[in-house]
Amino acid sequence: MGELWKALHFLCSMEFWRMGVLWTISIVMSYLQLLMRRLFSPSSSPCCSCSPPKTNCIRPVCVITGATSGLGAAAAFELSSKGFYVVLAGRSPHLLLKMVVIIAWQTMEDIKSRNKDAHLKALQVDMSSSQSILKFRNSLQEWLCDSDLHSSIQLLINNAGILATSSRLTTEGYDQMLATNYIGAFSLTTLLLPLLQNSPVPSRIVNVTSFTHRYVFDVKVDKEAVSGKYFLRSKQYPCARIYECSKLCLLLFSYELHRQLGMMDKPHCISVVAADPGLAETNIMREVPSYISRAAFMVLKCVGLLQSSNKAVRSILDAALAPPEISGVYFFGGNGRTINSSSLSHNTRLAAELWKTSFDLFMESQLPLDETFTSDDKPCIIPGNTKVRLHMQ
């Protein structure tokens, strides 16, 4: 009875109707873009996939966050079969820090049952915690040094994401959904830039975003908003709006990083792309009342909008395996196809402001640059103008 009452209460909320109506319109708009391109731009060819980068028989390393289930696990299997050494990065449940190792191990066993040549490593990380992200970076670096692999990574996929229906704060005082979906991705990318930079072949960052960003028409990017404190003033937790904003921030960050990397002496030695898997049948809706999530999945499956993880992962794989010169684009729909994200996501002034705010939050998270980079590393962010600087060895 309690579950039914919870479902009815959620059914009467604005968040349900925003998710049920506006999000459906958003995904339909994305598919309409694909159709329009096919009808009116038949000459535009999709991005073709290429083999993982290799040099001197060095096995490329791929880091995937949120890799213990759903899209992350599907991407891990596919990329391991392509020859990547896949690092599975997963978040531990509350008070069960060791559980993620068990889950990751199970995922690894599942992958190896289908691909006996898979090379996998499981490392724990909570993307909503700056300290956990730093510990992950240190563990990754230590593992690379102790292995026979090159001290670099070739692919980072920021896939971790949650859809929280209630307000929860991190230890830093951030909204957990914004911290996991965006702030964590910004921090991890910042910390791993030296390893991406050190790659002897072109490396890539793939940020997994969502069509839901299309219904954000105005957004604040000051510290109050990016940390989530601004949204907590509402009487009811605006879960749908926060999720949309987190995915828009991830896009703004992607395009800004792409622009900054393009201004380097050797542009796009690190490429940055966004991937939108569309509507996938994963456990991201686990906090939505089960009556509603099951009914929603049934309806979406009937109208052909819901995909399995194995099908939805195609846009992520397209982004990961696109030629090195491809950067600053938005993959959607599989088969190497790209579309345009919202006009707001291309606002360069907004992106620059978001970059500065994100960098300030990064510096306030007790992760000063002199502690987050070893003496042999070259800082990838310059304090003051917060621009990326790459030093090619």
CSV table of C-alpha atoms in Angstrom, one decimal, residues 173-341:
chain,number,residue,atom,x,y,z
A,173,GLY,CA,27.5,20.0,0.3
A,174,TYR,CA,26.6,19.5,-3.4
A,175,ASP,CA,23.4,18.0,-4.7
A,176,GLN,CA,24.3,14.3,-5.3
A,177,MET,CA,22.7,14.2,-8.8
A,178,LEU,CA,24.6,17.2,-10.1
A,179,ALA,CA,27.8,16.0,-8.4
A,180,THR,CA,27.6,12.5,-10.0
A,181,ASN,CA,26.4,13.6,-13.4
A,182,TYR,CA,28.5,16.6,-14.0
A,183,ILE,CA,30.9,17.8,-11.3
A,184,GLY,CA,32.4,14.4,-10.9
A,185,ALA,CA,32.9,14.1,-14.7
A,186,PHE,CA,34.6,17.5,-14.8
A,187,SER,CA,36.9,16.6,-11.9
A,188,LEU,CA,37.8,13.1,-13.2
A,189,THR,CA,38.5,14.5,-16.7
A,190,THR,CA,40.7,17.3,-15.2
A,191,LEU,CA,42.7,14.7,-13.1
A,192,LEU,CA,43.1,12.3,-16.0
A,193,LEU,CA,44.1,14.9,-18.6
A,194,PRO,CA,47.9,14.2,-18.0
A,195,LEU,CA,47.4,10.5,-18.7
A,196,LEU,CA,45.4,11.3,-21.9
A,197,GLN,CA,48.0,13.8,-22.9
A,198,ASN,CA,50.8,11.3,-22.4
A,199,SER,CA,49.3,8.9,-24.9
A,200,PRO,CA,51.6,8.2,-27.9
A,201,VAL,CA,48.5,8.1,-30.1
A,202,PRO,CA,45.5,10.4,-30.3
A,203,SER,CA,43.3,10.0,-27.2
A,204,ARG,CA,39.6,10.7,-26.7
A,205,ILE,CA,37.0,11.8,-24.1
A,206,VAL,CA,33.4,10.6,-24.5
A,207,ASN,CA,30.8,12.3,-22.4
A,208,VAL,CA,27.5,10.5,-22.2
A,209,THR,CA,24.7,13.0,-22.2
A,210,SER,CA,21.0,12.9,-22.9
A,211,PHE,CA,18.3,14.3,-25.2
A,212,THR,CA,16.6,15.7,-22.0
A,213,HIS,CA,19.0,18.7,-22.2
A,214,ARG,CA,16.7,20.1,-25.0
A,215,TYR,CA,14.1,21.4,-22.5
A,216,VAL,CA,16.5,23.7,-20.7
A,217,PHE,CA,16.0,27.1,-22.1
A,218,ASP,CA,17.6,29.2,-19.4
A,219,VAL,CA,20.2,28.1,-16.9
A,220,LYS,CA,22.3,29.6,-14.2
A,221,VAL,CA,26.0,28.5,-14.0
A,222,ASP,CA,27.1,30.2,-10.8
A,223,LYS,CA,28.3,28.2,-7.8
A,224,GLU,CA,24.8,28.1,-6.2
A,225,ALA,CA,23.3,26.5,-9.4
A,226,VAL,CA,26.1,24.2,-10.4
A,227,SER,CA,26.5,22.8,-6.9
A,228,GLY,CA,22.7,22.3,-6.8
A,229,LYS,CA,22.0,24.6,-3.8
A,230,TYR,CA,19.9,26.9,-6.0
A,231,PHE,CA,17.4,24.0,-6.8
A,232,LEU,CA,17.0,23.1,-3.1
A,233,ARG,CA,15.0,26.2,-2.5
A,234,SER,CA,12.0,24.6,-4.2
A,235,LYS,CA,9.4,23.0,-2.0
A,236,GLN,CA,9.5,19.8,-4.0
A,237,TYR,CA,12.8,18.4,-5.3
A,238,PRO,CA,12.9,19.2,-9.0
A,239,CYS,CA,14.5,16.0,-10.0
A,240,ALA,CA,13.7,16.2,-13.7
A,241,ARG,CA,14.9,19.8,-14.1
A,242,ILE,CA,18.2,19.0,-12.2
A,243,TYR,CA,18.8,15.9,-14.4
A,244,GLU,CA,18.3,18.0,-17.6
A,245,CYS,CA,20.6,20.7,-16.3
A,246,SER,CA,23.3,18.2,-15.4
A,247,LYS,CA,23.2,16.8,-19.0
A,248,LEU,CA,23.3,20.3,-20.5
A,249,CYS,CA,26.3,21.2,-18.3
A,250,LEU,CA,28.1,18.1,-19.6
A,251,LEU,CA,27.5,19.2,-23.1
A,252,LEU,CA,28.7,22.8,-22.5
A,253,PHE,CA,31.8,21.4,-20.9
A,254,SER,CA,32.4,19.0,-23.8
A,255,TYR,CA,32.2,21.8,-26.4
A,256,GLU,CA,34.3,24.2,-24.3
A,257,LEU,CA,37.1,21.6,-23.8
A,258,HIS,CA,36.9,20.8,-27.5
A,259,ARG,CA,37.4,24.5,-28.3
A,260,GLN,CA,40.3,24.9,-25.9
A,261,LEU,CA,42.1,21.8,-27.2
A,262,GLY,CA,41.6,23.1,-30.7
A,263,MET,CA,43.6,26.2,-29.9
A,264,MET,CA,46.7,24.2,-28.9
A,265,ASP,CA,49.8,23.9,-31.2
A,266,LYS,CA,48.8,20.4,-31.9
A,267,PRO,CA,45.0,20.5,-32.0
A,268,HIS,CA,42.9,17.5,-31.2
A,269,CYS,CA,45.6,15.2,-29.9
A,270,ILE,CA,42.8,14.8,-27.4
A,271,SER,CA,39.4,14.8,-29.0
A,272,VAL,CA,36.2,15.4,-27.1
A,273,VAL,CA,32.8,14.1,-28.2
A,274,ALA,CA,29.3,13.7,-26.7
A,275,ALA,CA,27.2,10.6,-27.0
A,276,ASP,CA,23.4,10.3,-26.5
A,277,PRO,CA,22.2,6.7,-26.2
A,278,GLY,CA,18.5,7.7,-26.3
A,279,LEU,CA,16.0,5.8,-24.2
A,280,ALA,CA,17.6,2.7,-22.8
A,281,GLU,CA,16.2,0.0,-20.6
A,282,THR,CA,18.6,0.4,-17.7
A,283,ASN,CA,18.3,0.7,-13.9
A,284,ILE,CA,18.6,4.5,-14.0
A,285,MET,CA,14.9,4.7,-13.2
A,286,ARG,CA,15.3,2.6,-10.0
A,287,GLU,CA,14.2,5.5,-7.7
A,288,VAL,CA,11.0,6.1,-9.6
A,289,PRO,CA,8.1,4.1,-8.1
A,290,SER,CA,8.1,0.7,-9.7
A,291,TYR,CA,4.5,0.9,-10.8
A,292,ILE,CA,5.3,4.0,-12.9
A,293,SER,CA,8.6,2.8,-14.3
A,294,ARG,CA,7.2,-0.5,-15.4
A,295,ALA,CA,4.2,1.1,-17.1
A,296,ALA,CA,6.5,3.7,-18.7
A,297,PHE,CA,8.9,1.1,-20.1
A,298,MET,CA,5.9,-0.9,-21.4
A,299,VAL,CA,4.4,2.1,-23.3
A,300,LEU,CA,7.8,3.3,-24.6
A,301,LYS,CA,8.6,-0.2,-25.8
A,302,CYS,CA,5.2,-0.5,-27.6
A,303,VAL,CA,5.9,2.8,-29.5
A,304,GLY,CA,9.4,1.7,-30.4
A,305,LEU,CA,11.3,4.4,-28.4
A,306,LEU,CA,12.8,2.1,-25.8
A,307,GLN,CA,16.0,0.2,-26.6
A,308,SER,CA,17.9,-2.5,-24.9
A,309,SER,CA,21.3,-1.6,-23.5
A,310,ASN,CA,23.0,-3.5,-26.3
A,311,LYS,CA,21.3,-1.4,-28.9
A,312,ALA,CA,21.5,1.9,-27.1
A,313,VAL,CA,25.2,1.6,-26.5
A,314,ARG,CA,25.8,2.0,-30.3
A,315,SER,CA,26.1,5.8,-30.1
A,316,ILE,CA,28.7,5.5,-27.3
A,317,LEU,CA,30.7,3.0,-29.4
A,318,ASP,CA,30.4,5.3,-32.4
A,319,ALA,CA,31.8,8.1,-30.4
A,320,ALA,CA,34.6,6.0,-28.9
A,321,LEU,CA,35.7,4.5,-32.2
A,322,ALA,CA,35.3,7.5,-34.6
A,323,PRO,CA,38.4,8.7,-36.4
A,324,PRO,CA,40.8,10.8,-34.3
A,325,GLU,CA,40.0,14.0,-36.2
A,326,ILE,CA,36.4,13.9,-35.1
A,327,SER,CA,35.8,16.2,-32.2
A,328,GLY,CA,33.1,18.5,-30.8
A,329,VAL,CA,30.2,16.5,-32.2
A,330,TYR,CA,27.0,14.9,-30.8
A,331,PHE,CA,26.5,11.2,-31.6
A,332,PHE,CA,22.9,9.9,-31.6
A,333,GLY,CA,21.0,7.1,-33.2
A,334,GLY,CA,23.8,4.6,-33.9
A,335,ASN,CA,25.4,3.8,-37.3
A,336,GLY,CA,27.9,6.7,-36.8
A,337,ARG,CA,25.2,9.3,-37.1
A,338,THR,CA,25.4,12.8,-35.5
A,339,ILE,CA,22.8,15.5,-34.9
A,340,ASN,CA,22.8,19.0,-33.5
A,341,SER,CA,22.3,19.5,-29.8
